[in-house]
Amino acid sequence: MSDIPLALVGADTFAGESILSMLAELDLTADKIIAIAGVSDDETTVSLGSHSLPVQSLAKMQFQSGQIVICAGDAELAEEAIGLAGAAGAMVLDATPFSRSQNYASLVHPDVNPEALMTLQQNGVVAVPGDVAMTVAPVLRALRQLGDIGRVDLCCCLSVSSAGKVGVSELAGQTNRLLNGLPAEHSVFSEQTAFNVLPSFVGNCGDAVTAGRELVTLSGHEGMPVHVNSMVASVFYGQVIHLSVSLDWAVGVSEVWDVLEGIPSVKIAADPEESFTPVSLVSADEDQRRLVHICGLGSSEAQENVLNMWIVSDNSRSGSASGAVQLYQWLITEFLQ
């Protein structure tokens, strides 16, 4: 089955380009990937490492039985592609918000429940968690090894790339106009993002919208209260999340440290000099960009059973795009051989 080329729907989106960058590191050759967009002409290409891939429109795509399809970036395009791929007997890894709202799709995180892939039908649909849930779910799962969680509070500071290429382009354009004495124009976000912060009540804040439901599902703790607040800041890439967890026991930071260090994708900063910000992380080496960085880990001075931490990650390298690539690796190496 793995000899059939991978179909990447939304290859021309921000998430699609991130996936292609990661696939290039897996040494996938151009003949092993079919790049698909909603609309394309004969001259449209995307990059796979140093190679260019032609992009074909979804309307011309003929999916195959047993083929793996990754959907990225565009939820409406994903909905259309899932219908076509399912009818052909293909399996879909959907890294867009569409499948996360569908009861028939299994929510699968590569670090939390990859074994769930074994129960899927050949033409099943996997919902890849959003950027926020991809980052936080392994942390909550690890904490549950120590005891029950009473409440989770998240404050998510997202970059404009949470809205894709159009968000990045809008911030760049607004910044240029404002520095030249011109008024900012906006269409992607409901207000100006340049030199501004948009709270969640001012329009959509990306994957933070569904993060609470995803985290409850992935933690295996039905009924766990998860409260999510979010904002969009005027940075292009990366995200910062403040996580506060109310536990059913007095927090021992050393035992928490031990379980968190057991997560392969997590790195804990022992002191402020080891910490990253979104800007410094995006410019760091690839190994650092793939990790979820935790800093400021400690118990609350006001309540001994409350644990606080800051989580910094590169949403293009450790979010839903990365989750889709990791699940693809699981499929071709563990289940489809």
CSV table of C-alpha atoms in Angstrom, one decimal:
chain,number,residue,atom,x,y,z
A,1,MET,CA,0.0,0.0,0.0
A,2,SER,CA,2.8,2.4,0.8
A,3,ASP,CA,3.9,2.2,-2.9
A,4,ILE,CA,0.9,4.3,-3.9
A,5,PRO,CA,1.8,8.0,-3.9
A,6,LEU,CA,0.7,10.1,-1.0
A,7,ALA,CA,-2.0,12.7,-2.0
A,8,LEU,CA,-1.6,16.0,-0.2
A,9,VAL,CA,-4.7,18.2,-0.5
A,10,GLY,CA,-4.1,21.8,0.2
A,11,ALA,CA,-0.5,21.6,-0.8
A,12,ASP,CA,-0.4,25.3,-1.6
A,13,THR,CA,-1.5,26.4,1.9
A,14,PHE,CA,0.7,27.4,4.8
A,15,ALA,CA,0.1,24.1,6.5
A,16,GLY,CA,0.6,22.2,3.2
A,17,GLU,CA,4.0,23.8,2.6
A,18,SER,CA,5.0,22.9,6.2
A,19,ILE,CA,4.0,19.3,5.5
A,20,LEU,CA,6.0,19.2,2.3
A,21,SER,CA,9.1,20.6,4.1
A,22,MET,CA,8.8,17.7,6.7
A,23,LEU,CA,8.2,15.1,4.0
A,24,ALA,CA,11.3,16.2,2.2
A,25,GLU,CA,13.3,15.4,5.4
A,26,LEU,CA,11.8,11.9,5.2
A,27,ASP,CA,13.5,11.5,1.7
A,28,LEU,CA,10.2,11.1,-0.1
A,29,THR,CA,10.9,11.6,-3.8
A,30,ALA,CA,8.7,13.7,-6.1
A,31,ASP,CA,7.1,10.6,-7.6
A,32,LYS,CA,5.8,9.6,-4.2
A,33,ILE,CA,3.7,12.7,-3.6
A,34,ILE,CA,0.7,14.1,-5.5
A,35,ALA,CA,0.2,17.8,-4.7
A,36,ILE,CA,-3.4,19.0,-4.9
A,37,ALA,CA,-5.1,22.4,-4.6
A,38,GLY,CA,-8.6,23.6,-5.0
A,39,VAL,CA,-7.8,25.4,-8.3
A,40,SER,CA,-4.6,25.0,-10.3
A,41,ASP,CA,-3.1,25.6,-13.7
A,42,ASP,CA,-0.4,23.8,-15.6
A,43,GLU,CA,2.3,26.2,-14.2
A,44,THR,CA,1.5,26.0,-10.5
A,45,THR,CA,4.2,24.2,-8.5
A,46,VAL,CA,5.1,23.7,-4.8
A,47,SER,CA,8.5,22.9,-3.3
A,48,LEU,CA,9.6,19.5,-2.0
A,49,GLY,CA,13.0,20.3,-0.7
A,50,SER,CA,15.0,21.3,-3.7
A,51,HIS,CA,12.5,19.9,-6.1
A,52,SER,CA,9.3,21.4,-7.6
A,53,LEU,CA,6.1,19.4,-7.7
A,54,PRO,CA,3.3,20.2,-10.2
A,55,VAL,CA,0.0,21.0,-8.5
A,56,GLN,CA,-3.2,19.6,-9.9
A,57,SER,CA,-6.8,20.6,-9.1
A,58,LEU,CA,-8.9,18.4,-6.9
A,59,ALA,CA,-11.5,18.1,-9.6
A,60,LYS,CA,-9.0,16.2,-11.8
A,61,MET,CA,-7.7,13.9,-9.0
A,62,GLN,CA,-8.5,10.2,-9.1
A,63,PHE,CA,-8.0,8.7,-5.7
A,64,GLN,CA,-7.1,5.0,-5.3
A,65,SER,CA,-8.1,2.3,-2.9
A,66,GLY,CA,-5.5,2.0,-0.1
A,67,GLN,CA,-4.1,5.4,-0.8
A,68,ILE,CA,-3.2,7.7,2.1
A,69,VAL,CA,-4.5,11.3,1.7
A,70,ILE,CA,-3.5,14.2,3.9
A,71,CYS,CA,-5.7,17.3,4.0
A,72,ALA,CA,-4.1,20.6,5.2
A,73,GLY,CA,-5.0,24.2,5.5
A,74,ASP,CA,-8.4,24.5,3.8
A,75,ALA,CA,-11.4,22.9,5.7
A,76,GLU,CA,-13.8,23.4,2.8
A,77,LEU,CA,-11.5,21.7,0.4
A,78,ALA,CA,-10.9,18.9,2.9
A,79,GLU,CA,-14.6,18.2,3.1
A,80,GLU,CA,-14.8,17.8,-0.6
A,81,ALA,CA,-11.7,15.7,-0.8
A,82,ILE,CA,-12.8,13.4,2.0
A,83,GLY,CA,-16.0,12.6,0.1
A,84,LEU,CA,-14.1,11.7,-3.0
A,85,ALA,CA,-11.3,9.8,-1.2
A,86,GLY,CA,-13.7,7.8,0.9
A,87,ALA,CA,-15.7,6.7,-2.1
A,88,ALA,CA,-12.5,5.4,-3.7
A,89,GLY,CA,-11.4,3.5,-0.5
A,90,ALA,CA,-8.6,5.8,0.5
A,91,MET,CA,-7.7,6.7,4.1
A,92,VAL,CA,-7.6,10.4,5.1
A,93,LEU,CA,-5.5,12.2,7.7
A,94,ASP,CA,-7.3,15.5,8.0
A,95,ALA,CA,-5.2,18.2,9.6
A,96,THR,CA,-7.9,20.9,9.0
A,97,PRO,CA,-10.7,21.8,11.4
A,98,PHE,CA,-13.4,20.0,9.3
A,99,SER,CA,-13.1,16.4,10.6
A,100,ARG,CA,-12.6,17.5,14.2
A,101,SER,CA,-16.3,18.4,14.2
A,102,GLN,CA,-17.5,15.1,12.6
A,103,ASN,CA,-18.6,12.2,14.7
A,104,TYR,CA,-17.3,9.6,12.2
A,105,ALA,CA,-13.7,10.8,12.4
A,106,SER,CA,-11.3,9.4,15.0
A,107,LEU,CA,-9.3,12.0,16.8
A,108,VAL,CA,-5.7,10.7,16.9
A,109,HIS,CA,-2.5,12.3,18.4
A,110,PRO,CA,0.8,10.6,17.4
A,111,ASP,CA,2.2,11.0,21.0
A,112,VAL,CA,-1.1,10.1,22.8
A,113,ASN,CA,-3.1,7.4,21.0
A,114,PRO,CA,-1.4,6.4,17.8
A,115,GLU,CA,-2.7,2.8,18.4
A,116,ALA,CA,-6.1,4.1,17.5
A,117,LEU,CA,-5.0,3.9,13.8
A,118,MET,CA,-5.3,0.1,14.1
A,119,THR,CA,-9.0,0.1,14.5
A,120,LEU,CA,-9.7,2.2,11.4
A,121,GLN,CA,-11.2,0.9,8.3
A,122,GLN,CA,-9.1,1.1,5.1
A,123,ASN,CA,-11.2,4.1,4.0
A,124,GLY,CA,-11.4,5.7,7.5
A,125,VAL,CA,-10.9,9.4,8.4
A,126,VAL,CA,-8.5,10.5,11.0
A,127,ALA,CA,-9.0,13.9,12.6
A,128,VAL,CA,-5.6,15.4,13.5
A,129,PRO,CA,-5.8,17.6,16.6
A,130,GLY,CA,-5.4,21.4,16.1
A,131,ASP,CA,-2.2,23.3,16.9
A,132,VAL,CA,-3.2,24.0,20.5
A,133,ALA,CA,-4.4,20.5,21.3
A,134,MET,CA,-1.3,19.0,19.6
A,135,THR,CA,0.9,21.0,22.0
A,136,VAL,CA,-1.0,20.6,25.3
A,137,ALA,CA,-2.5,17.0,25.0
A,138,PRO,CA,0.8,15.1,25.8
A,139,VAL,CA,1.3,17.3,28.9
A,140,LEU,CA,-2.2,16.6,30.3
A,141,ARG,CA,-1.8,12.9,29.5
A,142,ALA,CA,1.5,12.8,31.4
A,143,LEU,CA,0.0,14.6,34.4
A,144,ARG,CA,-2.8,12.1,34.6
A,145,GLN,CA,-0.2,9.4,35.4
A,146,LEU,CA,0.1,11.1,38.8
A,147,GLY,CA,-3.6,11.5,39.6
A,148,ASP,CA,-6.9,13.1,38.5
A,149,ILE,CA,-7.1,16.6,37.1
A,150,GLY,CA,-9.8,18.9,38.5
A,151,ARG,CA,-9.7,21.8,36.0
A,152,VAL,CA,-7.6,23.0,33.1
A,153,ASP,CA,-7.2,26.7,32.1
A,154,LEU,CA,-5.5,27.8,28.9
A,155,CYS,CA,-4.6,31.2,27.8
A,156,CYS,CA,-3.4,30.9,24.2
A,157,CYS,CA,-1.5,33.6,22.4
A,158,LEU,CA,-1.5,32.8,18.7
A,159,SER,CA,0.3,34.2,15.7
A,160,VAL,CA,-1.3,35.4,12.6
A,161,SER,CA,-0.2,32.3,10.8
A,162,SER,CA,-3.0,30.5,12.7
A,163,ALA,CA,-5.1,31.9,9.8
A,164,GLY,CA,-2.7,30.6,7.2
A,165,LYS,CA,-0.8,32.5,4.4
A,166,VAL,CA,-3.5,35.2,4.3
A,167,GLY,CA,-3.0,36.1,8.0
A,168,VAL,CA,0.8,36.5,7.4
A,169,SER,CA,0.2,38.6,4.3
A,170,GLU,CA,-2.3,40.8,6.0
A,171,LEU,CA,0.0,41.6,9.0
A,172,ALA,CA,2.9,42.3,6.6
A,173,GLY,CA,0.8,44.6,4.5
A,174,GLN,CA,-0.6,46.4,7.5
A,175,THR,CA,2.8,47.0,9.1
A,176,ASN,CA,4.1,48.4,5.8
A,177,ARG,CA,1.2,50.8,5.5
A,178,LEU,CA,1.3,52.0,9.1
A,179,LEU,CA,5.0,52.7,9.0
A,180,ASN,CA,4.4,54.8,5.9
A,181,GLY,CA,1.6,56.8,7.5
A,182,LEU,CA,-1.3,55.0,5.8
A,183,PRO,CA,-4.3,53.4,7.5
A,184,ALA,CA,-4.3,49.7,8.0
A,185,GLU,CA,-6.7,47.5,6.0
A,186,HIS,CA,-8.0,44.2,7.2
A,187,SER,CA,-10.2,41.4,5.8
A,188,VAL,CA,-8.8,38.2,7.3
A,189,PHE,CA,-9.2,39.3,11.0
A,190,SER,CA,-12.0,41.4,12.2
A,191,GLU,CA,-9.6,44.2,13.4
A,192,GLN,CA,-6.1,45.4,12.6
A,193,THR,CA,-3.5,42.9,13.8
A,194,ALA,CA,-0.4,45.1,13.3
A,195,PHE,CA,0.8,46.6,16.7
A,196,ASN,CA,-2.3,45.1,18.3
A,197,VAL,CA,-3.6,42.2,20.2
A,198,LEU,CA,-7.0,40.6,19.3
A,199,PRO,CA,-8.9,38.9,22.2
A,200,SER,CA,-11.0,35.9,21.2
A,201,PHE,CA,-14.2,37.9,21.4
A,202,VAL,CA,-12.9,39.8,18.4
A,203,GLY,CA,-13.3,37.2,15.7
A,204,ASN,CA,-12.0,33.6,15.2
A,205,CYS,CA,-8.9,32.6,17.0
A,206,GLY,CA,-8.1,29.5,15.0
A,207,ASP,CA,-7.6,26.1,16.5
A,208,ALA,CA,-8.1,27.4,20.1
A,209,VAL,CA,-11.8,27.4,19.3
A,210,THR,CA,-12.1,23.6,19.5
A,211,ALA,CA,-9.1,22.9,21.7
A,212,GLY,CA,-11.2,22.3,24.9
A,213,ARG,CA,-13.2,19.5,23.3
A,214,GLU,CA,-10.1,17.9,21.7
A,215,LEU,CA,-8.2,17.9,25.0
A,216,VAL,CA,-11.0,16.2,26.9
A,217,THR,CA,-11.1,13.5,24.3
A,218,LEU,CA,-7.4,12.9,24.2
A,219,SER,CA,-6.9,13.0,27.9
A,220,GLY,CA,-9.4,10.2,28.4
A,221,HIS,CA,-11.0,12.2,31.2
A,222,GLU,CA,-14.6,12.8,30.2
A,223,GLY,CA,-16.1,15.6,32.2
A,224,MET,CA,-12.8,17.4,32.9
A,225,PRO,CA,-13.5,21.1,32.8
A,226,VAL,CA,-11.2,22.8,30.2
A,227,HIS,CA,-11.5,26.6,29.9
A,228,VAL,CA,-9.8,28.2,26.9
A,229,ASN,CA,-9.1,31.9,26.3
A,230,SER,CA,-7.2,33.0,23.3
A,231,MET,CA,-5.8,36.0,21.5
A,232,VAL,CA,-4.0,36.8,18.3
A,233,ALA,CA,-0.8,38.8,18.6
A,234,SER,CA,1.1,40.7,15.9
A,235,VAL,CA,3.7,38.0,15.3
A,236,PHE,CA,4.0,36.0,12.2
A,237,TYR,CA,4.8,32.5,13.5
A,238,GLY,CA,4.7,30.5,16.8
A,239,GLN,CA,2.4,30.3,19.7
A,240,VAL,CA,2.6,30.8,23.5
A,241,ILE,CA,0.2,29.1,25.9
A,242,HIS,CA,-0.2,29.6,29.6
A,243,LEU,CA,-1.4,26.3,31.1
A,244,SER,CA,-2.8,26.2,34.6
A,245,VAL,CA,-3.9,22.8,36.0
A,246,SER,CA,-5.8,22.2,39.2
A,247,LEU,CA,-4.8,18.8,40.5
A,248,ASP,CA,-6.3,16.5,43.1
A,249,TRP,CA,-3.1,16.5,45.1
A,250,ALA,CA,-0.5,19.0,46.4
A,251,VAL,CA,1.9,19.6,43.6
A,252,GLY,CA,5.3,18.2,43.8
A,253,VAL,CA,7.2,19.9,41.1
A,254,SER,CA,10.0,17.3,41.0
A,255,GLU,CA,7.5,14.5,40.2
A,256,VAL,CA,5.8,16.6,37.6
A,257,TRP,CA,9.2,17.3,36.1
A,258,ASP,CA,9.9,13.6,35.9
A,259,VAL,CA,6.7,12.7,34.0
A,260,LEU,CA,7.0,15.6,31.6
A,261,GLU,CA,10.6,14.7,30.8
A,262,GLY,CA,9.3,11.4,29.6
A,263,ILE,CA,7.5,13.0,26.7
A,264,PRO,CA,9.8,12.8,23.6
A,265,SER,CA,8.4,16.0,22.1
A,266,VAL,CA,8.8,18.1,25.2
A,267,LYS,CA,11.8,20.1,26.5
A,268,ILE,CA,11.7,21.8,29.9
A,269,ALA,CA,13.8,24.9,30.5
A,270,ALA,CA,15.6,24.8,33.8
A,271,ASP,CA,16.2,28.6,33.8
A,272,PRO,CA,15.1,31.6,31.8
A,273,GLU,CA,18.2,31.6,29.6
A,274,GLU,CA,17.1,28.3,28.2
A,275,SER,CA,13.7,29.6,27.2
A,276,PHE,CA,12.4,30.4,23.8
A,277,THR,CA,10.1,33.1,22.5
A,278,PRO,CA,8.1,32.6,19.2
A,279,VAL,CA,10.6,34.7,17.3
A,280,SER,CA,13.7,33.0,18.7
A,281,LEU,CA,12.2,29.5,18.2
A,282,VAL,CA,11.2,30.1,14.6
A,283,SER,CA,14.9,31.1,13.9
A,284,ALA,CA,16.3,28.1,15.9
A,285,ASP,CA,17.6,24.9,14.4
A,286,GLU,CA,15.1,22.2,13.2
A,287,ASP,CA,15.5,20.0,16.2
A,288,GLN,CA,14.5,22.8,18.5
A,289,ARG,CA,11.6,23.9,16.3
A,290,ARG,CA,10.0,20.4,16.5
A,291,LEU,CA,9.9,20.4,20.3
A,292,VAL,CA,7.3,21.8,22.7
A,293,HIS,CA,9.2,24.1,25.1
A,294,ILE,CA,8.0,24.4,28.7
A,295,CYS,CA,9.3,27.2,31.0
A,296,GLY,CA,8.2,28.7,34.3
A,297,LEU,CA,7.1,25.3,35.6
A,298,GLY,CA,6.0,25.6,39.2
A,299,SER,CA,3.2,25.4,41.7
A,300,SER,CA,1.0,28.4,42.5
A,301,GLU,CA,1.9,30.5,45.5
A,302,ALA,CA,-1.8,30.9,46.3
A,303,GLN,CA,-2.9,27.3,45.9
A,304,GLU,CA,-0.6,24.3,46.5
A,305,ASN,CA,-2.6,22.0,44.2
A,306,VAL,CA,-2.4,24.3,41.2
A,307,LEU,CA,0.4,23.8,38.6
A,308,ASN,CA,1.4,26.6,36.2
A,309,MET,CA,3.6,26.6,33.2
A,310,TRP,CA,4.3,28.5,29.9
A,311,ILE,CA,4.4,26.5,26.7
A,312,VAL,CA,6.1,27.9,23.6
A,313,SER,CA,6.0,26.1,20.2
A,314,ASP,CA,6.4,26.7,16.5
A,315,ASN,CA,2.9,26.0,15.1
A,316,SER,CA,4.4,25.1,11.7
A,317,ARG,CA,6.6,22.4,13.0
A,318,SER,CA,4.9,21.0,16.1
A,319,GLY,CA,1.2,21.6,15.4
A,320,SER,CA,-1.4,19.8,13.3
A,321,ALA,CA,0.9,19.7,10.2
A,322,SER,CA,3.6,17.8,12.2
A,323,GLY,CA,0.9,15.5,13.6
A,324,ALA,CA,-0.3,14.6,10.1
A,325,VAL,CA,3.3,13.7,9.0
A,326,GLN,CA,3.9,11.6,12.2
A,327,LEU,CA,0.7,9.7,11.7
A,328,TYR,CA,1.6,9.1,8.1
A,329,GLN,CA,4.9,7.6,9.3
A,330,TRP,CA,3.0,5.4,11.7
A,331,LEU,CA,0.8,4.1,9.0
A,332,ILE,CA,3.5,3.2,6.5
A,333,THR,CA,5.9,1.8,9.0
A,334,GLU,CA,3.7,0.1,11.6
A,335,PHE,CA,0.4,-0.8,10.0
A,336,LEU,CA,0.7,-1.0,6.2
A,337,GLN,CA,3.8,-3.1,5.8
